[in-house]
mmCIF file of C-alpha atoms in Angstrom:
data_model
loop_
_atom_site.group_PDB
_atom_site.id
_atom_site.type_symbol
_atom_site.label_atom_id
_atom_site.label_comp_id
_atom_site.label_asym_id
_atom_site.label_seq_id
_atom_site.Cartn_x
_atom_site.Cartn_y
_atom_site.Cartn_z
ATOM 1 C CA UNK A 1 168.739 126.520 31.503
ATOM 2 C CA UNK A 2 168.279 123.553 29.121
ATOM 3 C CA UNK A 3 166.585 120.362 30.498
ATOM 4 C CA UNK A 4 168.804 117.767 28.897
ATOM 5 C CA UNK A 5 170.981 119.173 26.134
ATOM 6 C CA UNK A 6 174.088 121.277 26.683
ATOM 7 C CA UNK A 7 174.366 124.746 25.220
ATOM 8 C CA UNK A 8 177.064 123.421 22.910
ATOM 9 C CA UNK A 9 174.656 120.789 21.580
ATOM 10 C CA UNK A 10 171.966 123.418 21.007
ATOM 11 C CA UNK A 11 174.481 125.611 19.104
ATOM 12 C CA UNK A 12 175.615 122.579 17.060
ATOM 13 C CA UNK A 13 171.979 121.931 16.012
ATOM 14 C CA UNK A 14 171.513 125.597 15.008
ATOM 15 C CA UNK A 15 174.771 125.588 13.073
ATOM 16 C CA UNK A 16 174.590 122.217 11.319
ATOM 17 C CA UNK A 17 170.823 121.607 11.176
ATOM 18 C CA UNK A 18 171.174 118.365 13.029
ATOM 19 C CA UNK A 19 172.391 116.883 16.297
ATOM 20 C CA UNK A 20 173.613 113.326 16.852
ATOM 21 C CA UNK A 21 173.883 111.147 18.853
ATOM 22 C CA UNK A 22 171.749 111.839 21.935
ATOM 23 C CA UNK A 23 171.248 108.826 24.227
ATOM 24 C CA UNK A 24 167.619 108.327 25.283
ATOM 25 C CA UNK A 25 167.696 104.806 26.819
ATOM 26 C CA UNK A 26 169.891 101.732 27.149
ATOM 27 C CA UNK A 27 170.267 99.299 24.286
ATOM 28 C CA UNK A 28 168.416 96.759 26.455
ATOM 29 C CA UNK A 29 165.397 99.051 26.821
ATOM 30 C CA UNK A 30 165.425 99.877 23.084
ATOM 31 C CA UNK A 31 165.527 96.107 22.508
ATOM 32 C CA UNK A 32 162.272 95.770 24.507
ATOM 33 C CA UNK A 33 160.562 98.294 22.218
ATOM 34 C CA UNK A 34 161.974 96.480 19.194
ATOM 35 C CA UNK A 35 160.579 93.150 20.487
ATOM 36 C CA UNK A 36 157.202 94.779 21.003
ATOM 37 C CA UNK A 37 157.263 96.102 17.460
ATOM 38 C CA UNK A 38 158.354 92.792 15.906
ATOM 39 C CA UNK A 39 155.749 90.865 17.960
ATOM 40 C CA UNK A 40 153.114 93.274 16.612
ATOM 41 C CA UNK A 41 154.402 92.759 13.064
ATOM 42 C CA UNK A 42 154.027 88.974 13.499
ATOM 43 C CA UNK A 43 150.569 89.231 15.039
ATOM 44 C CA UNK A 44 149.152 91.906 12.671
ATOM 45 C CA UNK A 45 151.275 91.836 9.507
ATOM 46 C CA UNK A 46 148.619 93.643 7.506
ATOM 47 C CA UNK A 47 148.921 96.640 9.852
ATOM 48 C CA UNK A 48 152.470 97.349 8.632
ATOM 49 C CA UNK A 49 151.893 97.136 4.880
ATOM 50 C CA UNK A 50 152.337 100.229 2.740
ATOM 51 C CA UNK A 51 151.059 103.327 4.555
ATOM 52 C CA UNK A 52 150.546 101.245 7.708
ATOM 53 C CA UNK A 53 154.035 102.161 8.830
ATOM 54 C CA UNK A 54 152.867 105.787 9.069
ATOM 55 C CA UNK A 55 151.426 107.004 12.371
ATOM 56 C CA UNK A 56 151.714 103.699 14.288
ATOM 57 C CA UNK A 57 151.706 105.755 17.483
ATOM 58 C CA UNK A 58 147.969 106.215 16.937
ATOM 59 C CA UNK A 59 147.163 102.499 17.156
ATOM 60 C CA UNK A 60 150.065 100.940 19.080
ATOM 61 C CA UNK A 61 150.431 101.848 22.769
ATOM 62 C CA UNK A 62 154.154 101.214 22.978
ATOM 63 C CA UNK A 63 154.817 103.513 19.994
ATOM 64 C CA UNK A 64 152.655 106.162 21.655
ATOM 65 C CA UNK A 65 154.815 105.846 24.807
ATOM 66 C CA UNK A 66 157.872 106.799 22.805
ATOM 67 C CA UNK A 67 156.274 109.931 21.337
ATOM 68 C CA UNK A 68 155.475 111.144 24.882
ATOM 69 C CA UNK A 69 158.613 109.846 26.618
ATOM 70 C CA UNK A 70 159.875 112.671 28.806
ATOM 71 C CA UNK A 71 163.521 111.805 27.947
ATOM 72 C CA UNK A 72 162.804 112.652 24.375
ATOM 73 C CA UNK A 73 160.367 115.516 24.943
ATOM 74 C CA UNK A 74 162.722 117.285 27.401
ATOM 75 C CA UNK A 75 165.419 117.381 24.720
ATOM 76 C CA UNK A 76 162.948 118.614 22.113
ATOM 77 C CA UNK A 77 161.919 121.401 24.478
ATOM 78 C CA UNK A 78 165.558 122.500 24.669
ATOM 79 C CA UNK A 79 165.520 122.999 20.907
ATOM 80 C CA UNK A 80 162.153 124.516 20.087
ATOM 81 C CA UNK A 81 160.447 125.456 23.369
ATOM 82 C CA UNK A 82 157.957 124.196 25.962
ATOM 83 C CA UNK A 83 154.704 124.184 23.881
ATOM 84 C CA UNK A 84 154.793 121.062 21.719
ATOM 85 C CA UNK A 85 152.632 119.088 19.326
ATOM 86 C CA UNK A 86 153.486 115.869 17.538
ATOM 87 C CA UNK A 87 152.578 115.912 13.870
ATOM 88 C CA UNK A 88 153.096 112.224 13.135
ATOM 89 C CA UNK A 89 155.441 109.242 13.062
ATOM 90 C CA UNK A 90 157.030 106.949 10.455
ATOM 91 C CA UNK A 91 158.680 103.549 10.814
ATOM 92 C CA UNK A 92 161.678 103.520 8.516
ATOM 93 C CA UNK A 93 162.626 99.854 8.308
ATOM 94 C CA UNK A 94 165.284 98.512 5.895
ATOM 95 C CA UNK A 95 165.361 94.776 5.579
ATOM 96 C CA UNK A 96 168.726 92.987 5.327
ATOM 97 C CA UNK A 97 170.554 93.134 1.998
ATOM 98 C CA UNK A 98 167.856 95.191 0.260
ATOM 99 C CA UNK A 99 168.305 97.993 -2.283
ATOM 100 C CA UNK A 100 165.973 100.580 -0.635
ATOM 101 C CA UNK A 101 167.548 103.980 -0.267
ATOM 102 C CA UNK A 102 166.523 107.554 0.512
ATOM 103 C CA UNK A 103 167.599 110.235 -1.991
ATOM 104 C CA UNK A 104 168.804 113.690 -1.047
ATOM 105 C CA UNK A 105 165.831 115.685 0.053
ATOM 106 C CA UNK A 106 164.437 118.213 2.622
ATOM 107 C CA UNK A 107 161.473 117.129 4.819
ATOM 108 C CA UNK A 108 159.730 120.479 4.545
ATOM 109 C CA UNK A 109 159.341 120.276 0.753
ATOM 110 C CA UNK A 110 156.031 118.392 0.580
ATOM 111 C CA UNK A 111 154.776 118.319 4.167
ATOM 112 C CA UNK A 112 152.864 121.565 3.931
ATOM 113 C CA UNK A 113 153.925 122.850 7.344
ATOM 114 C CA UNK A 114 154.733 126.533 7.920
ATOM 115 C CA UNK A 115 156.824 127.981 9.429
ATOM 116 C CA UNK A 116 158.889 124.794 9.169
ATOM 117 C CA UNK A 117 161.795 126.237 11.165
ATOM 118 C CA UNK A 118 159.577 125.903 14.279
ATOM 119 C CA UNK A 119 159.725 122.097 14.134
ATOM 120 C CA UNK A 120 162.280 119.332 14.514
ATOM 121 C CA UNK A 121 162.373 115.671 13.603
ATOM 122 C CA UNK A 122 163.563 112.884 15.983
ATOM 123 C CA UNK A 123 165.055 109.674 14.515
ATOM 124 C CA UNK A 124 165.233 106.990 17.256
ATOM 125 C CA UNK A 125 167.279 103.855 16.626
ATOM 126 C CA UNK A 126 165.717 100.551 17.644
ATOM 127 C CA UNK A 127 168.576 98.698 15.936
ATOM 128 C CA UNK A 128 172.108 99.498 14.811
ATOM 129 C CA UNK A 129 172.085 102.288 12.312
ATOM 130 C CA UNK A 130 175.470 102.678 10.699
ATOM 131 C CA UNK A 131 177.101 102.904 7.295
ATOM 132 C CA UNK A 132 176.627 99.208 6.575
ATOM 133 C CA UNK A 133 172.930 99.145 7.553
ATOM 134 C CA UNK A 134 172.209 102.448 5.783
ATOM 135 C CA UNK A 135 172.216 105.191 8.355
ATOM 136 C CA UNK A 136 171.115 108.738 7.667
ATOM 137 C CA UNK A 137 173.570 111.099 6.013
ATOM 138 C CA UNK A 138 173.444 114.879 6.447
ATOM 139 C CA UNK A 139 174.735 117.907 4.547
ATOM 140 C CA UNK A 140 175.813 120.286 7.367
ATOM 141 C CA UNK A 141 174.425 123.799 7.259
ATOM 142 C CA UNK A 142 172.156 123.118 4.247
ATOM 143 C CA UNK A 143 169.105 124.168 6.273
ATOM 144 C CA UNK A 144 170.221 127.819 6.003
ATOM 145 C CA UNK A 145 169.815 128.005 2.198
ATOM 146 C CA UNK A 146 166.023 127.618 1.941
ATOM 147 C CA UNK A 147 164.159 124.878 0.036
ATOM 148 C CA UNK A 148 165.973 123.555 -3.058
ATOM 149 C CA UNK A 149 164.251 122.285 -6.203
ATOM 150 C CA UNK A 150 163.260 118.568 -5.966
ATOM 151 C CA UNK A 151 162.616 116.207 -8.884
ATOM 152 C CA UNK A 152 159.966 113.484 -8.444
ATOM 153 C CA UNK A 153 161.570 110.272 -9.667
ATOM 154 C CA UNK A 154 159.187 107.619 -8.211
ATOM 155 C CA UNK A 155 162.261 105.332 -8.414
ATOM 156 C CA UNK A 156 161.273 101.784 -7.458
ATOM 157 C CA UNK A 157 163.914 101.389 -4.751
ATOM 158 C CA UNK A 158 163.546 104.928 -3.367
ATOM 159 C CA UNK A 159 161.832 104.741 0.029
ATOM 160 C CA UNK A 160 160.467 108.319 -0.233
ATOM 161 C CA UNK A 161 156.803 108.806 -1.260
ATOM 162 C CA UNK A 162 157.552 110.506 -4.556
ATOM 163 C CA UNK A 163 161.178 109.481 -4.844
ATOM 164 C CA UNK A 164 161.906 113.191 -4.533
ATOM 165 C CA UNK A 165 165.519 114.035 -5.255
ATOM 166 C CA UNK A 166 167.729 117.097 -5.088
ATOM 167 C CA UNK A 167 170.190 117.139 -7.991
ATOM 168 C CA UNK A 168 173.894 118.113 -7.740
ATOM 169 C CA UNK A 169 174.321 118.000 -3.971
ATOM 170 C CA UNK A 170 177.870 118.771 -2.795
ATOM 171 C CA UNK A 171 178.759 115.610 -0.889
ATOM 172 C CA UNK A 172 182.228 116.716 0.210
ATOM 173 C CA UNK A 173 181.234 117.441 3.767
ATOM 174 C CA UNK A 174 178.669 114.666 4.354
ATOM 175 C CA UNK A 175 178.236 113.411 7.915
ATOM 176 C CA UNK A 176 177.000 109.856 8.650
ATOM 177 C CA UNK A 177 174.727 109.675 11.686
ATOM 178 C CA UNK A 178 175.665 106.376 13.170
ATOM 179 C CA UNK A 179 173.456 105.301 16.142
ATOM 180 C CA UNK A 180 173.290 102.383 18.515
ATOM 181 C CA UNK A 181 169.913 101.181 19.837
ATOM 182 C CA UNK A 182 168.507 103.720 22.259
ATOM 183 C CA UNK A 183 170.205 106.761 20.668
ATOM 184 C CA UNK A 184 168.419 109.437 18.682
ATOM 185 C CA UNK A 185 169.254 112.230 16.307
ATOM 186 C CA UNK A 186 167.474 115.506 15.622
ATOM 187 C CA UNK A 187 167.263 117.252 12.281
ATOM 188 C CA UNK A 188 165.854 120.468 10.974
ATOM 189 C CA UNK A 189 163.002 120.272 8.470
ATOM 190 C CA UNK A 190 165.141 122.018 5.776
ATOM 191 C CA UNK A 191 168.456 120.153 6.192
ATOM 192 C CA UNK A 192 169.441 118.052 3.137
ATOM 193 C CA UNK A 193 169.696 114.372 4.048
ATOM 194 C CA UNK A 194 169.388 110.852 2.682
ATOM 195 C CA UNK A 195 170.566 107.318 3.233
ATOM 196 C CA UNK A 196 172.119 104.374 1.395
ATOM 197 C CA UNK A 197 170.809 100.761 1.172
ATOM 198 C CA UNK A 198 171.185 98.221 3.929
ATOM 199 C CA UNK A 199 174.047 95.977 2.883
ATOM 200 C CA UNK A 200 174.146 94.057 6.137
ATOM 201 C CA UNK A 201 172.412 90.847 7.247
ATOM 202 C CA UNK A 202 170.544 92.777 9.998
ATOM 203 C CA UNK A 203 167.315 94.860 9.965
ATOM 204 C CA UNK A 204 167.695 98.616 10.335
ATOM 205 C CA UNK A 205 164.781 99.940 12.338
ATOM 206 C CA UNK A 206 164.217 103.634 12.915
ATOM 207 C CA UNK A 207 161.174 105.108 14.649
ATOM 208 C CA UNK A 208 160.898 108.664 13.348
ATOM 209 C CA UNK A 209 158.745 111.311 15.035
ATOM 210 C CA UNK A 210 158.180 113.671 12.113
ATOM 211 C CA UNK A 211 157.891 116.101 13.622
ATOM 212 C CA UNK A 212 157.567 117.823 16.975
ATOM 213 C CA UNK A 213 156.405 121.402 16.411
ATOM 214 C CA UNK A 214 155.358 124.578 18.083
ATOM 215 C CA UNK A 215 151.532 125.091 18.059
ATOM 216 C CA UNK A 216 151.886 128.189 15.887
ATOM 217 C CA UNK A 217 152.865 125.961 12.956
ATOM 218 C CA UNK A 218 150.005 125.334 10.531
ATOM 219 C CA UNK A 219 149.194 123.005 7.644
ATOM 220 C CA UNK A 220 148.787 124.989 4.429
ATOM 221 C CA UNK A 221 147.445 122.225 2.135
ATOM 222 C CA UNK A 222 144.455 120.727 4.106
ATOM 223 C CA UNK A 223 143.400 120.150 7.736
ATOM 224 C CA UNK A 224 145.120 117.243 9.446
ATOM 225 C CA UNK A 225 145.614 115.742 12.880
ATOM 226 C CA UNK A 226 148.222 116.539 15.468
ATOM 227 C CA UNK A 227 148.637 115.409 19.053
ATOM 228 C CA UNK A 228 149.242 117.553 22.070
ATOM 229 C CA UNK A 229 152.484 116.666 23.847
ATOM 230 C CA UNK A 230 153.359 119.426 26.310
ATOM 231 C CA UNK A 231 152.497 123.021 27.281
ATOM 232 C CA UNK A 232 149.765 125.171 25.790
ATOM 233 C CA UNK A 233 148.130 125.397 22.363
ATOM 234 C CA UNK A 234 146.394 128.749 21.988
ATOM 235 C CA UNK A 235 146.159 128.344 18.177
ATOM 236 C CA UNK A 236 144.193 125.206 17.511
ATOM 237 C CA UNK A 237 145.666 124.867 13.987
ATOM 238 C CA UNK A 238 145.281 121.048 13.892
ATOM 239 C CA UNK A 239 142.575 118.501 14.507
ATOM 240 C CA UNK A 240 143.167 117.153 17.969
ATOM 241 C CA UNK A 241 143.696 113.400 18.247
ATOM 242 C CA UNK A 242 143.756 111.268 21.411
ATOM 243 C CA UNK A 243 146.539 108.908 22.416
ATOM 244 C CA UNK A 244 146.347 105.210 21.562
ATOM 245 C CA UNK A 245 144.096 103.359 24.006
ATOM 246 C CA UNK A 246 145.769 100.029 23.408
ATOM 247 C CA UNK A 247 147.235 97.923 20.598
ATOM 248 C CA UNK A 248 145.162 97.721 17.422
ATOM 249 C CA UNK A 249 141.948 98.922 18.995
ATOM 250 C CA UNK A 250 139.488 99.317 16.036
ATOM 251 C CA UNK A 251 138.703 102.936 16.781
ATOM 252 C CA UNK A 252 142.398 103.758 16.956
ATOM 253 C CA UNK A 253 143.131 101.924 13.716
ATOM 254 C CA UNK A 254 140.329 103.789 11.937
ATOM 255 C CA UNK A 255 141.737 107.063 13.206
ATOM 256 C CA UNK A 256 145.220 106.139 11.979
ATOM 257 C CA UNK A 257 143.810 105.153 8.543
ATOM 258 C CA UNK A 258 141.934 108.445 8.243
ATOM 259 C CA UNK A 259 145.068 110.397 9.204
ATOM 260 C CA UNK A 260 147.107 108.473 6.628
ATOM 261 C CA UNK A 261 144.577 109.198 3.879
ATOM 262 C CA UNK A 262 144.980 112.914 4.657
ATOM 263 C CA UNK A 263 148.769 112.548 4.712
ATOM 264 C CA UNK A 264 148.587 110.983 1.256
ATOM 265 C CA UNK A 265 146.616 113.933 -0.090
ATOM 266 C CA UNK A 266 149.212 116.309 1.408
ATOM 267 C CA UNK A 267 152.374 114.420 0.392
ATOM 268 C CA UNK A 268 151.248 113.726 -3.134
ATOM 269 C CA UNK A 269 149.664 117.201 -3.651
ATOM 270 C CA UNK A 270 150.397 118.179 -7.204
ATOM 271 C CA UNK A 271 152.068 114.861 -8.098
ATOM 272 C CA UNK A 272 151.385 112.972 -11.295
ATOM 273 C CA UNK A 273 150.780 109.667 -9.426
ATOM 274 C CA UNK A 274 150.692 108.096 -5.987
ATOM 275 C CA UNK A 275 152.205 105.060 -4.263
ATOM 276 C CA UNK A 276 150.764 103.210 -1.301
ATOM 277 C CA UNK A 277 153.099 104.895 1.278
#
């Protein structure tokens, strides 16, 4: 029997390649995590520049708590099983009235993880995420058609590393994943998705665990870190990394920076140039 999700929700995820919304916590509790994040931004602004928004769970204790929150992990187990690793995290923050967008893409394209079907990404809303603020948009069922060709655009306002874009996407059945603070969505590593700019006067803050995966998944480009979350790992395919010991502890920050350097090598593998995220 599932821990948290219903059988209908599990079947919806398998059919569409995503599931939304799933409530994790109250808006008030999500607001506490948001306050902790924004207090950290104010205290250590340099820690959130460029690639600093990647893998903040390795150097911020309250972000680490979310990755290991049983309310999230129980739902993940319902989708991909009891043995779980966390590959990494990304803070996707869109400031008010800014042009940043995410082009149509599939996460599995440049992440180097195989088999990518044995993983799932969690997108947790710490603020309102709706059409006006630039919520995620999904192409239902697109995860069943394999990896599509992507074009590296490096467009200035494209939030993705390489500005990678899938051309000629059929947008007739697009679903907007609108979330209130404390809700999350799941999506398959091969589902086509993107998002529009934030046209509101509010920040849009998403904490993305990209991804939870079974331990049999491996990294095909170069060795990288992953964190044990639940169950057993008989494979040892990743470099083990401990949980954050506090907020901005030097050893933790150094570990995050090293991990982000490896991520850069992986995400920009074969690219003509790099950006600082």
